[in-house]
Amino acid sequence: MELFPSIEKASVQEIKTFQEEKLKELLKYLENHSPFYQRLFKENNIAISEIQSLEDLQKIPTTAKNDIQQNNDDFFCVPMTEIVDFSTTSGTLGDPVTFGLSEKDMERIAYNEAISLSCAGISKGDVVQMITTIDKRFIAGLAYLLGLRKIGAGVVRMGPGIPELQWDSIFRYKPKYLITVPSFLLKMIDYADKNGLDYENSSVVGAVCIGESIKNQDFTDNILSQKIKEKWNIQLYSTYASTEMSTAFTECEFQNGGHQHPELIITEILDDEGNPVKEGESGELTITTLGVEAIPLLRFKTGDIVKPHYEPCHCGRNTMRLGPVIGRKQQMIKYKGTTLYPPAMNDILNDFNGISCYQIVIHSSEIGLDEIIIKLSTENSDENFVNEVRDHFRAKLRVSPKIEIVDFDILSKIVFHPSSRKPITFIDLR
């Protein structure tokens, strides 16, 4: 298997031509096998023979997660007897959305993670400690495992939590890389400091970071990343993926955004009117999957606001790169004339060493305006500290949210809920 696909270093025009051929194959597949897209093509008088270029995608309506939720069964292109793995992703209307993978799809996600993790520097013979769940219908943990096996790396399946066991495993099996939620690294460092563990001379040289941003929009380290590196001199690599995409965008050694795999996914970045944004602007990531057998998606709006980067990377790849997610479109907050996304508030709260745990809660006031409540746990709960946090919000974001101090034992059980795959630092009650 080619871990560094040649198409990714082809010219921009060659990549475009390659994707247009893959798109035509997908459209024929959907017309023959997808009840949902058969109906969409018919209702919108779409002749797939007229879709010849990537630009022609604009002739096809977009779909979103609520379409899948309302028509879940109609998105399946294979009989249930051919589904070998079931996974779920949260739904916009309450109930989770079911995704199934065929044997071919399992091979595809293994390939995707193999080339993605290779992009970050993991190679055959490396030992990788997975600090992420592989159960609870969580597709990412399974994808990491399959990809690492395809690379030929050794895997230590630790799962999330329990810093003491993580360190025991690190010193016992000497992993070179970790796959983890980055904020958990701070908990591991804190445990090591308190228990005199020589973590700076451990075998770990890097971590592939999932679920949380570690970069600013200019690819410099954000506050969370800075805090980790101040204590532990390891490389941190961003990776971005979703159940719907079955594809990851992972940074290479130059760490300037997650690389697109053109053989696996077509990307569009759209504005609020559904038009492609101009170069240098941000918009909603809209994807078309390639090579998916069970539930392929055409022009699926992910809800994530991102900025694409098209200049060639120093690694030699000419693929588009995604910058850090600016925010979820549905999580956009309008607060007293200012537009906010949760990641900007996360950066401010991560800037305070005295905050041990926090959660951002958004709700609507009686007159329909967005209100922000910051719940936080801290050993320094005097009024001066609360004012300092509030002043930091005013200085950075020009807003002054309500701040509530909550006992750590109470708040931590909500934020680090055992049923959640990552910390619940944002709740939208609107």
Tab-separated table of C-alpha atoms in Angstrom:
chain	number	residue	atom	x	y	z
A	1	MET	CA	0.000	0.000	0.000
A	2	GLU	CA	1.218	3.507	-0.859
A	3	LEU	CA	1.416	5.455	2.426
A	4	PHE	CA	2.337	8.675	0.593
A	5	PRO	CA	-0.032	8.665	-2.417
A	6	SER	CA	1.466	10.168	-5.553
A	7	ILE	CA	-1.788	11.982	-6.411
A	8	GLU	CA	-1.211	14.283	-3.420
A	9	LYS	CA	1.993	15.585	-5.010
A	10	ALA	CA	0.512	15.879	-8.496
A	11	SER	CA	-0.225	19.285	-9.986
A	12	VAL	CA	-3.372	21.151	-8.950
A	13	GLN	CA	-4.875	20.561	-12.411
A	14	GLU	CA	-4.046	16.844	-12.307
A	15	ILE	CA	-5.712	16.558	-8.893
A	16	LYS	CA	-8.811	18.358	-10.204
A	17	THR	CA	-9.052	16.102	-13.275
A	18	PHE	CA	-8.602	13.027	-11.074
A	19	GLN	CA	-11.393	14.149	-8.731
A	20	GLU	CA	-13.773	14.912	-11.587
A	21	GLU	CA	-13.474	11.325	-12.813
A	22	LYS	CA	-14.091	10.055	-9.270
A	23	LEU	CA	-17.128	12.355	-9.014
A	24	LYS	CA	-18.685	10.875	-12.160
A	25	GLU	CA	-18.241	7.366	-10.712
A	26	LEU	CA	-19.917	8.484	-7.475
A	27	LEU	CA	-22.900	10.052	-9.263
A	28	LYS	CA	-23.546	6.838	-11.199
A	29	TYR	CA	-23.315	4.840	-7.980
A	30	LEU	CA	-25.768	7.123	-6.181
A	31	GLU	CA	-28.227	7.046	-9.088
A	32	ASN	CA	-28.184	3.257	-9.009
A	33	HIS	CA	-28.103	2.578	-5.253
A	34	SER	CA	-29.178	5.545	-3.098
A	35	PRO	CA	-32.941	6.006	-2.479
A	36	PHE	CA	-32.317	9.463	-1.020
A	37	TYR	CA	-30.206	10.804	-3.889
A	38	GLN	CA	-32.409	9.138	-6.508
A	39	ARG	CA	-35.266	11.188	-5.088
A	40	LEU	CA	-33.161	14.353	-4.850
A	41	PHE	CA	-32.038	14.044	-8.493
A	42	LYS	CA	-35.626	13.463	-9.660
A	43	GLU	CA	-37.190	16.273	-7.610
A	44	ASN	CA	-34.580	18.774	-8.844
A	45	ASN	CA	-34.508	17.572	-12.489
A	46	ILE	CA	-30.814	16.772	-12.273
A	47	ALA	CA	-29.278	14.760	-15.102
A	48	ILE	CA	-26.007	13.409	-13.745
A	49	SER	CA	-24.577	13.365	-17.281
A	50	GLU	CA	-24.525	17.160	-17.076
A	51	ILE	CA	-22.238	17.107	-13.998
A	52	GLN	CA	-18.820	17.003	-15.652
A	53	SER	CA	-16.660	19.266	-13.487
A	54	LEU	CA	-16.214	20.183	-9.835
A	55	GLU	CA	-17.783	23.547	-10.634
A	56	ASP	CA	-20.931	21.704	-11.806
A	57	LEU	CA	-21.516	20.550	-8.232
A	58	GLN	CA	-23.225	23.900	-7.723
A	59	LYS	CA	-26.152	22.520	-9.752
A	60	ILE	CA	-26.897	19.983	-6.992
A	61	PRO	CA	-28.578	20.989	-3.704
A	62	THR	CA	-26.607	20.517	-0.510
A	63	THR	CA	-27.627	18.093	2.222
A	64	ALA	CA	-27.176	18.380	5.991
A	65	LYS	CA	-27.285	16.204	9.077
A	66	ASN	CA	-31.011	16.713	9.603
A	67	ASP	CA	-31.581	15.208	6.114
A	68	ILE	CA	-29.796	12.051	7.235
A	69	GLN	CA	-31.667	12.023	10.533
A	70	GLN	CA	-35.064	12.325	8.854
A	71	ASN	CA	-34.208	9.837	6.076
A	72	ASN	CA	-31.582	7.649	7.735
A	73	ASP	CA	-32.513	4.369	6.031
A	74	ASP	CA	-32.731	5.974	2.581
A	75	PHE	CA	-29.046	6.955	2.699
A	76	PHE	CA	-27.953	3.316	2.866
A	77	CYS	CA	-26.774	2.022	-0.508
A	78	VAL	CA	-26.207	-1.582	0.544
A	79	PRO	CA	-28.474	-4.081	2.357
A	80	MET	CA	-28.099	-4.315	6.144
A	81	THR	CA	-26.677	-7.805	5.733
A	82	GLU	CA	-23.543	-6.197	4.250
A	83	ILE	CA	-22.983	-3.825	7.193
A	84	VAL	CA	-20.119	-5.093	9.357
A	85	ASP	CA	-19.883	-2.172	11.791
A	86	PHE	CA	-22.424	0.289	13.178
A	87	SER	CA	-21.441	3.717	14.479
A	88	THR	CA	-23.419	6.775	15.490
A	89	THR	CA	-22.950	10.499	15.475
A	90	SER	CA	-24.966	13.120	17.324
A	91	GLY	CA	-28.025	14.448	15.502
A	92	THR	CA	-29.257	18.035	15.222
A	93	LEU	CA	-32.807	16.922	16.059
A	94	GLY	CA	-32.019	14.932	19.194
A	95	ASP	CA	-31.608	11.243	18.355
A	96	PRO	CA	-28.224	10.013	17.083
A	97	VAL	CA	-27.714	9.316	13.388
A	98	THR	CA	-26.713	5.764	12.449
A	99	PHE	CA	-23.832	5.116	10.083
A	100	GLY	CA	-22.968	1.668	8.828
A	101	LEU	CA	-19.749	0.471	7.253
A	102	SER	CA	-19.349	-2.356	4.787
A	103	GLU	CA	-16.209	-4.457	4.591
A	104	LYS	CA	-15.005	-2.179	1.782
A	105	ASP	CA	-15.691	0.892	3.961
A	106	MET	CA	-13.671	-0.620	6.818
A	107	GLU	CA	-10.761	-1.048	4.437
A	108	ARG	CA	-11.221	2.557	3.296
A	109	ILE	CA	-11.062	4.043	6.815
A	110	ALA	CA	-7.996	1.908	7.526
A	111	TYR	CA	-6.346	3.326	4.401
A	112	ASN	CA	-7.438	6.857	5.319
A	113	GLU	CA	-5.926	6.701	8.793
A	114	ALA	CA	-2.805	4.934	7.567
A	115	ILE	CA	-1.970	7.746	5.135
A	116	SER	CA	-3.144	10.408	7.612
A	117	LEU	CA	-1.078	9.162	10.565
A	118	SER	CA	1.868	8.593	8.225
A	119	CYS	CA	1.497	12.253	7.272
A	120	ALA	CA	2.091	13.099	10.957
A	121	GLY	CA	5.247	11.008	11.002
A	122	ILE	CA	4.112	7.645	12.394
A	123	SER	CA	5.825	4.756	10.636
A	124	LYS	CA	6.218	0.984	10.721
A	125	GLY	CA	7.626	-0.280	14.011
A	126	ASP	CA	6.586	2.762	16.053
A	127	VAL	CA	4.573	2.102	19.205
A	128	VAL	CA	1.466	4.297	19.565
A	129	GLN	CA	-0.603	4.663	22.730
A	130	MET	CA	-4.292	5.284	22.008
A	131	ILE	CA	-5.792	7.419	24.771
A	132	THR	CA	-9.193	7.363	23.130
A	133	THR	CA	-12.191	5.089	23.329
A	134	ILE	CA	-12.749	2.392	20.759
A	135	ASP	CA	-16.197	1.355	22.009
A	136	LYS	CA	-19.588	3.129	22.395
A	137	ARG	CA	-20.096	3.110	18.595
A	138	PHE	CA	-17.174	5.552	18.240
A	139	ILE	CA	-15.773	5.274	14.709
A	140	ALA	CA	-12.572	7.310	15.241
A	141	GLY	CA	-11.022	4.938	17.784
A	142	LEU	CA	-11.633	1.997	15.464
A	143	ALA	CA	-10.228	3.962	12.514
A	144	TYR	CA	-7.010	4.767	14.426
A	145	LEU	CA	-6.533	1.112	15.318
A	146	LEU	CA	-7.101	-0.128	11.770
A	147	GLY	CA	-4.860	2.576	10.311
A	148	LEU	CA	-2.021	1.892	12.732
A	149	ARG	CA	-2.199	-1.823	11.953
A	150	LYS	CA	-2.015	-1.074	8.230
A	151	ILE	CA	1.087	1.083	8.819
A	152	GLY	CA	2.652	-1.712	10.827
A	153	ALA	CA	2.826	0.219	14.105
A	154	GLY	CA	2.415	-1.346	17.534
A	155	VAL	CA	-0.730	-0.240	19.403
A	156	VAL	CA	-1.292	0.182	23.130
A	157	ARG	CA	-5.089	0.447	23.570
A	158	MET	CA	-5.369	2.346	26.838
A	159	GLY	CA	-8.605	4.266	26.376
A	160	PRO	CA	-9.229	7.692	27.957
A	161	GLY	CA	-8.634	8.848	31.523
A	162	ILE	CA	-6.632	7.633	34.558
A	163	PRO	CA	-3.257	9.423	34.259
A	164	GLU	CA	-1.569	6.907	36.588
A	165	LEU	CA	-2.320	4.021	34.218
A	166	GLN	CA	-1.305	6.086	31.179
A	167	TRP	CA	2.119	6.757	32.674
A	168	ASP	CA	2.520	3.125	33.750
A	169	SER	CA	1.859	2.124	30.153
A	170	ILE	CA	4.243	4.747	28.756
A	171	PHE	CA	7.134	3.642	30.952
A	172	ARG	CA	6.308	-0.034	30.362
A	173	TYR	CA	5.804	-0.090	26.563
A	174	LYS	CA	7.709	3.054	25.549
A	175	PRO	CA	5.320	4.485	22.907
A	176	LYS	CA	6.725	7.055	20.518
A	177	TYR	CA	3.354	8.736	19.860
A	178	LEU	CA	0.093	9.290	21.710
A	179	ILE	CA	-3.379	9.806	20.224
A	180	THR	CA	-5.368	11.912	22.671
A	181	VAL	CA	-7.569	14.875	23.468
A	182	PRO	CA	-4.890	17.559	24.082
A	183	SER	CA	-6.362	18.940	27.315
A	184	PHE	CA	-5.865	15.493	28.865
A	185	LEU	CA	-2.111	15.931	28.372
A	186	LEU	CA	-2.263	18.730	30.951
A	187	LYS	CA	-3.834	16.297	33.429
A	188	MET	CA	-1.088	13.784	32.705
A	189	ILE	CA	1.585	16.439	33.204
A	190	ASP	CA	-0.012	17.584	36.461
A	191	TYR	CA	-0.073	13.995	37.770
A	192	ALA	CA	3.551	13.455	36.731
A	193	ASP	CA	4.670	16.679	38.454
A	194	LYS	CA	2.884	15.779	41.678
A	195	ASN	CA	4.285	12.242	41.701
A	196	GLY	CA	7.843	12.977	40.611
A	197	LEU	CA	7.688	11.155	37.271
A	198	ASP	CA	10.481	11.924	34.793
A	199	TYR	CA	8.144	12.481	31.854
A	200	GLU	CA	10.511	14.831	30.008
A	201	ASN	CA	12.830	11.881	29.395
A	202	SER	CA	10.074	9.469	28.403
A	203	SER	CA	9.871	7.729	25.026
A	204	VAL	CA	7.093	10.055	23.765
A	205	VAL	CA	8.120	12.473	20.994
A	206	GLY	CA	4.702	13.509	19.678
A	207	ALA	CA	0.938	13.425	20.080
A	208	VAL	CA	-1.818	13.399	17.479
A	209	CYS	CA	-4.449	15.681	18.999
A	210	ILE	CA	-8.154	15.016	18.522
A	211	GLY	CA	-11.353	16.797	19.512
A	212	GLU	CA	-9.842	20.169	20.466
A	213	SER	CA	-7.954	22.843	18.563
A	214	ILE	CA	-4.262	23.364	19.291
A	215	LYS	CA	-3.575	26.080	16.697
A	216	ASN	CA	-4.498	29.674	15.998
A	217	GLN	CA	-5.694	30.605	12.512
A	218	ASP	CA	-2.110	31.538	11.500
A	219	PHE	CA	-0.952	28.056	12.627
A	220	THR	CA	0.907	29.347	15.673
A	221	ASP	CA	0.337	27.427	18.904
A	222	ASN	CA	-2.791	28.472	20.759
A	223	ILE	CA	-2.872	28.801	24.531
A	224	LEU	CA	-3.665	25.133	25.147
A	225	SER	CA	-0.772	24.022	22.963
A	226	GLN	CA	1.594	26.538	24.573
A	227	LYS	CA	0.701	25.288	28.049
A	228	ILE	CA	1.469	21.706	27.076
A	229	LYS	CA	4.789	22.535	25.390
A	230	GLU	CA	5.949	24.761	28.261
A	231	LYS	CA	5.949	21.642	30.416
A	232	TRP	CA	6.594	18.828	27.944
A	233	ASN	CA	8.758	19.263	24.854
A	234	ILE	CA	6.851	17.089	22.385
A	235	GLN	CA	5.407	17.712	18.926
A	236	LEU	CA	1.645	18.219	18.676
A	237	TYR	CA	-0.169	17.391	15.421
A	238	SER	CA	-3.723	18.470	14.611
A	239	THR	CA	-6.149	16.070	13.018
A	240	TYR	CA	-9.749	16.765	12.010
A	241	ALA	CA	-12.368	14.262	10.931
A	242	SER	CA	-15.990	13.242	11.394
A	243	THR	CA	-18.108	10.110	11.159
A	244	GLU	CA	-19.890	11.496	8.103
A	245	MET	CA	-16.665	12.185	6.181
A	246	SER	CA	-14.913	8.883	6.974
A	247	THR	CA	-11.828	10.927	6.104
A	248	ALA	CA	-9.224	12.770	8.172
A	249	PHE	CA	-7.336	16.011	7.561
A	250	THR	CA	-4.039	15.597	9.404
A	251	GLU	CA	-0.983	17.844	9.635
A	252	CYS	CA	2.390	16.890	8.197
A	253	GLU	CA	5.702	17.701	9.858
A	254	PHE	CA	5.397	21.371	8.822
A	255	GLN	CA	2.128	21.698	10.792
A	256	ASN	CA	0.422	24.197	8.505
A	257	GLY	CA	-3.053	22.693	8.360
A	258	GLY	CA	-4.615	19.304	7.755
A	259	HIS	CA	-3.983	17.845	4.301
A	260	GLN	CA	-6.887	16.803	2.085
A	261	HIS	CA	-6.731	13.321	0.552
A	262	PRO	CA	-8.074	13.931	-2.978
A	263	GLU	CA	-8.712	10.233	-3.608
A	264	LEU	CA	-11.096	10.133	-0.613
A	265	ILE	CA	-12.962	13.432	-0.467
A	266	ILE	CA	-14.018	16.492	-2.485
A	267	THR	CA	-14.256	19.714	-0.498
A	268	GLU	CA	-16.156	22.962	-0.972
A	269	ILE	CA	-16.045	25.969	1.347
A	270	LEU	CA	-19.382	27.799	1.067
A	271	ASP	CA	-20.748	31.109	2.339
A	272	ASP	CA	-24.207	31.607	3.863
A	273	GLU	CA	-25.761	31.778	0.389
A	274	GLY	CA	-24.156	28.519	-0.671
A	275	ASN	CA	-21.539	30.101	-2.935
A	276	PRO	CA	-17.820	29.233	-2.820
A	277	VAL	CA	-15.909	31.701	-0.663
A	278	LYS	CA	-13.075	33.737	-2.099
A	279	GLU	CA	-9.506	32.666	-1.382
A	280	GLY	CA	-8.482	33.743	2.104
A	281	GLU	CA	-12.060	33.759	3.416
A	282	SER	CA	-13.727	31.284	5.757
A	283	GLY	CA	-16.932	29.363	5.155
A	284	GLU	CA	-18.779	26.135	5.881
A	285	LEU	CA	-16.955	22.954	4.952
A	286	THR	CA	-19.095	20.961	2.525
A	287	ILE	CA	-17.880	17.520	1.518
A	288	THR	CA	-18.467	14.809	-1.061
A	289	THR	CA	-17.109	11.398	-0.081
A	290	LEU	CA	-15.290	9.220	-2.612
A	291	GLY	CA	-15.056	5.449	-2.376
A	292	VAL	CA	-17.660	5.016	0.379
A	293	GLU	CA	-19.959	2.072	-0.276
A	294	ALA	CA	-22.631	2.018	2.476
A	295	ILE	CA	-23.501	5.698	3.053
A	296	PRO	CA	-21.759	7.953	0.507
A	297	LEU	CA	-22.548	11.646	0.838
A	298	LEU	CA	-22.876	14.291	-1.879
A	299	ARG	CA	-22.422	17.981	-1.007
A	300	PHE	CA	-22.904	17.346	2.722
A	301	LYS	CA	-22.681	20.507	4.856
A	302	THR	CA	-20.636	19.622	7.939
A	303	GLY	CA	-21.590	22.697	9.967
A	304	ASP	CA	-17.911	23.512	10.594
A	305	ILE	CA	-16.583	26.967	9.704
A	306	VAL	CA	-13.041	26.721	8.341
A	307	LYS	CA	-10.533	28.564	6.202
A	308	PRO	CA	-8.904	26.659	3.310
A	309	HIS	CA	-5.245	27.082	2.321
A	310	TYR	CA	-4.217	26.360	-1.251
A	311	GLU	CA	-0.538	27.292	-1.482
A	312	PRO	CA	1.792	24.270	-1.880
A	313	CYS	CA	3.146	22.810	1.367
A	314	HIS	CA	6.879	22.438	2.025
A	315	CYS	CA	6.310	18.680	2.316
A	316	GLY	CA	5.680	18.548	-1.442
A	317	ARG	CA	1.928	17.943	-1.322
A	318	ASN	CA	-0.215	20.204	-3.496
A	319	THR	CA	-3.471	19.336	-1.773
A	320	MET	CA	-5.739	21.868	-0.108
A	321	ARG	CA	-5.152	22.225	3.654
A	322	LEU	CA	-7.748	23.058	6.284
A	323	GLY	CA	-7.001	25.563	8.999
A	324	PRO	CA	-8.274	25.096	12.568
A	325	VAL	CA	-12.053	24.943	12.894
A	326	ILE	CA	-13.254	28.456	13.716
A	327	GLY	CA	-16.511	27.119	15.134
A	328	ARG	CA	-19.685	25.193	14.479
A	329	LYS	CA	-22.181	27.162	12.405
A	330	GLN	CA	-25.059	26.132	14.686
A	331	GLN	CA	-23.004	27.206	17.736
A	332	MET	CA	-22.505	30.772	16.532
A	333	ILE	CA	-23.380	33.219	19.300
A	334	LYS	CA	-24.660	36.753	18.789
A	335	TYR	CA	-23.918	38.567	22.030
A	336	LYS	CA	-24.567	42.303	22.295
A	337	GLY	CA	-23.578	42.954	18.695
A	338	THR	CA	-20.568	40.629	18.695
A	339	THR	CA	-20.360	37.300	16.846
A	340	LEU	CA	-18.610	34.580	18.857
A	341	TYR	CA	-17.744	30.895	18.565
A	342	PRO	CA	-16.912	28.629	21.538
A	343	PRO	CA	-13.242	27.980	20.535
A	344	ALA	CA	-12.441	31.693	21.062
A	345	MET	CA	-13.813	31.477	24.601
A	346	ASN	CA	-11.942	28.221	25.231
A	347	ASP	CA	-8.672	30.011	24.437
A	348	ILE	CA	-9.399	32.708	27.014
A	349	LEU	CA	-10.298	30.232	29.762
A	350	ASN	CA	-7.273	28.051	28.974
A	351	ASP	CA	-5.128	31.141	29.552
A	352	PHE	CA	-5.760	30.947	33.333
A	353	ASN	CA	-3.701	28.460	35.326
A	354	GLY	CA	-6.110	28.822	38.254
A	355	ILE	CA	-9.071	27.309	36.361
A	356	SER	CA	-9.235	23.547	36.887
A	357	CYS	CA	-12.474	22.940	34.984
A	358	TYR	CA	-14.995	25.010	33.011
A	359	GLN	CA	-18.142	24.859	30.933
A	360	ILE	CA	-19.699	27.477	28.632
A	361	VAL	CA	-23.506	27.533	28.693
A	362	ILE	CA	-25.559	29.489	26.141
A	363	HIS	CA	-29.274	30.127	26.558
A	364	SER	CA	-31.875	32.555	25.267
A	365	SER	CA	-33.103	35.391	27.439
A	366	GLU	CA	-36.785	36.232	27.872
A	367	ILE	CA	-36.543	38.626	24.925
A	368	GLY	CA	-34.794	36.093	22.670
A	369	LEU	CA	-31.200	37.329	22.984
A	370	ASP	CA	-28.223	35.010	23.498
A	371	GLU	CA	-26.875	34.934	27.045
A	372	ILE	CA	-23.527	33.457	28.092
A	373	ILE	CA	-22.801	31.806	31.449
A	374	ILE	CA	-19.270	30.645	32.239
A	375	LYS	CA	-19.245	27.944	34.928
A	376	LEU	CA	-15.786	27.362	36.322
A	377	SER	CA	-13.984	25.607	39.145
A	378	THR	CA	-10.993	27.264	40.753
A	379	GLU	CA	-9.109	27.301	44.028
A	380	ASN	CA	-8.943	31.082	43.670
A	381	SER	CA	-12.625	32.010	43.951
A	382	ASP	CA	-12.322	35.539	45.338
A	383	GLU	CA	-14.005	38.411	43.536
A	384	ASN	CA	-10.716	39.775	42.170
A	385	PHE	CA	-10.078	36.558	40.240
A	386	VAL	CA	-13.607	36.543	38.819
A	387	ASN	CA	-13.153	40.166	37.749
A	388	GLU	CA	-9.809	39.288	36.151
A	389	VAL	CA	-11.466	36.569	34.052
A	390	ARG	CA	-14.282	38.924	33.088
A	391	ASP	CA	-11.795	41.684	32.156
A	392	HIS	CA	-9.881	39.227	29.978
A	393	PHE	CA	-13.094	38.484	28.073
A	394	ARG	CA	-13.703	42.221	27.607
A	395	ALA	CA	-10.158	42.790	26.339
A	396	LYS	CA	-10.061	39.844	23.927
A	397	LEU	CA	-13.671	39.474	22.745
A	398	ARG	CA	-15.371	42.712	23.823
A	399	VAL	CA	-17.991	40.824	25.850
A	400	SER	CA	-18.597	40.421	29.587
A	401	PRO	CA	-20.314	37.100	30.332
A	402	LYS	CA	-21.886	36.024	33.603
A	403	ILE	CA	-19.449	33.913	35.639
A	404	GLU	CA	-20.475	31.261	38.165
A	405	ILE	CA	-18.060	29.453	40.500
A	406	VAL	CA	-18.959	25.758	40.821
A	407	ASP	CA	-17.393	23.135	43.091
A	408	PHE	CA	-14.888	20.993	41.155
A	409	ASP	CA	-16.430	17.678	42.231
A	410	ILE	CA	-19.782	18.783	40.832
A	411	LEU	CA	-18.638	20.446	37.601
A	412	SER	CA	-16.011	17.836	36.665
A	413	LYS	CA	-18.663	15.087	36.662
A	414	ILE	CA	-20.646	17.109	34.107
A	415	VAL	CA	-17.688	18.095	31.921
A	416	PHE	CA	-15.980	14.691	31.970
A	417	HIS	CA	-19.143	12.627	31.728
A	418	PRO	CA	-18.440	8.885	31.272
A	419	SER	CA	-20.905	8.669	28.374
A	420	SER	CA	-19.087	11.386	26.387
A	421	ARG	CA	-16.076	10.788	24.174
A	422	LYS	CA	-14.553	14.192	24.925
A	423	PRO	CA	-14.951	16.951	27.541
A	424	ILE	CA	-18.362	18.669	27.424
A	425	THR	CA	-17.127	22.254	27.644
A	426	PHE	CA	-20.023	23.773	25.690
A	427	ILE	CA	-23.783	23.421	26.183
A	428	ASP	CA	-26.285	25.196	23.940
A	429	LEU	CA	-29.721	25.562	25.558
A	430	ARG	CA	-31.165	27.919	22.950
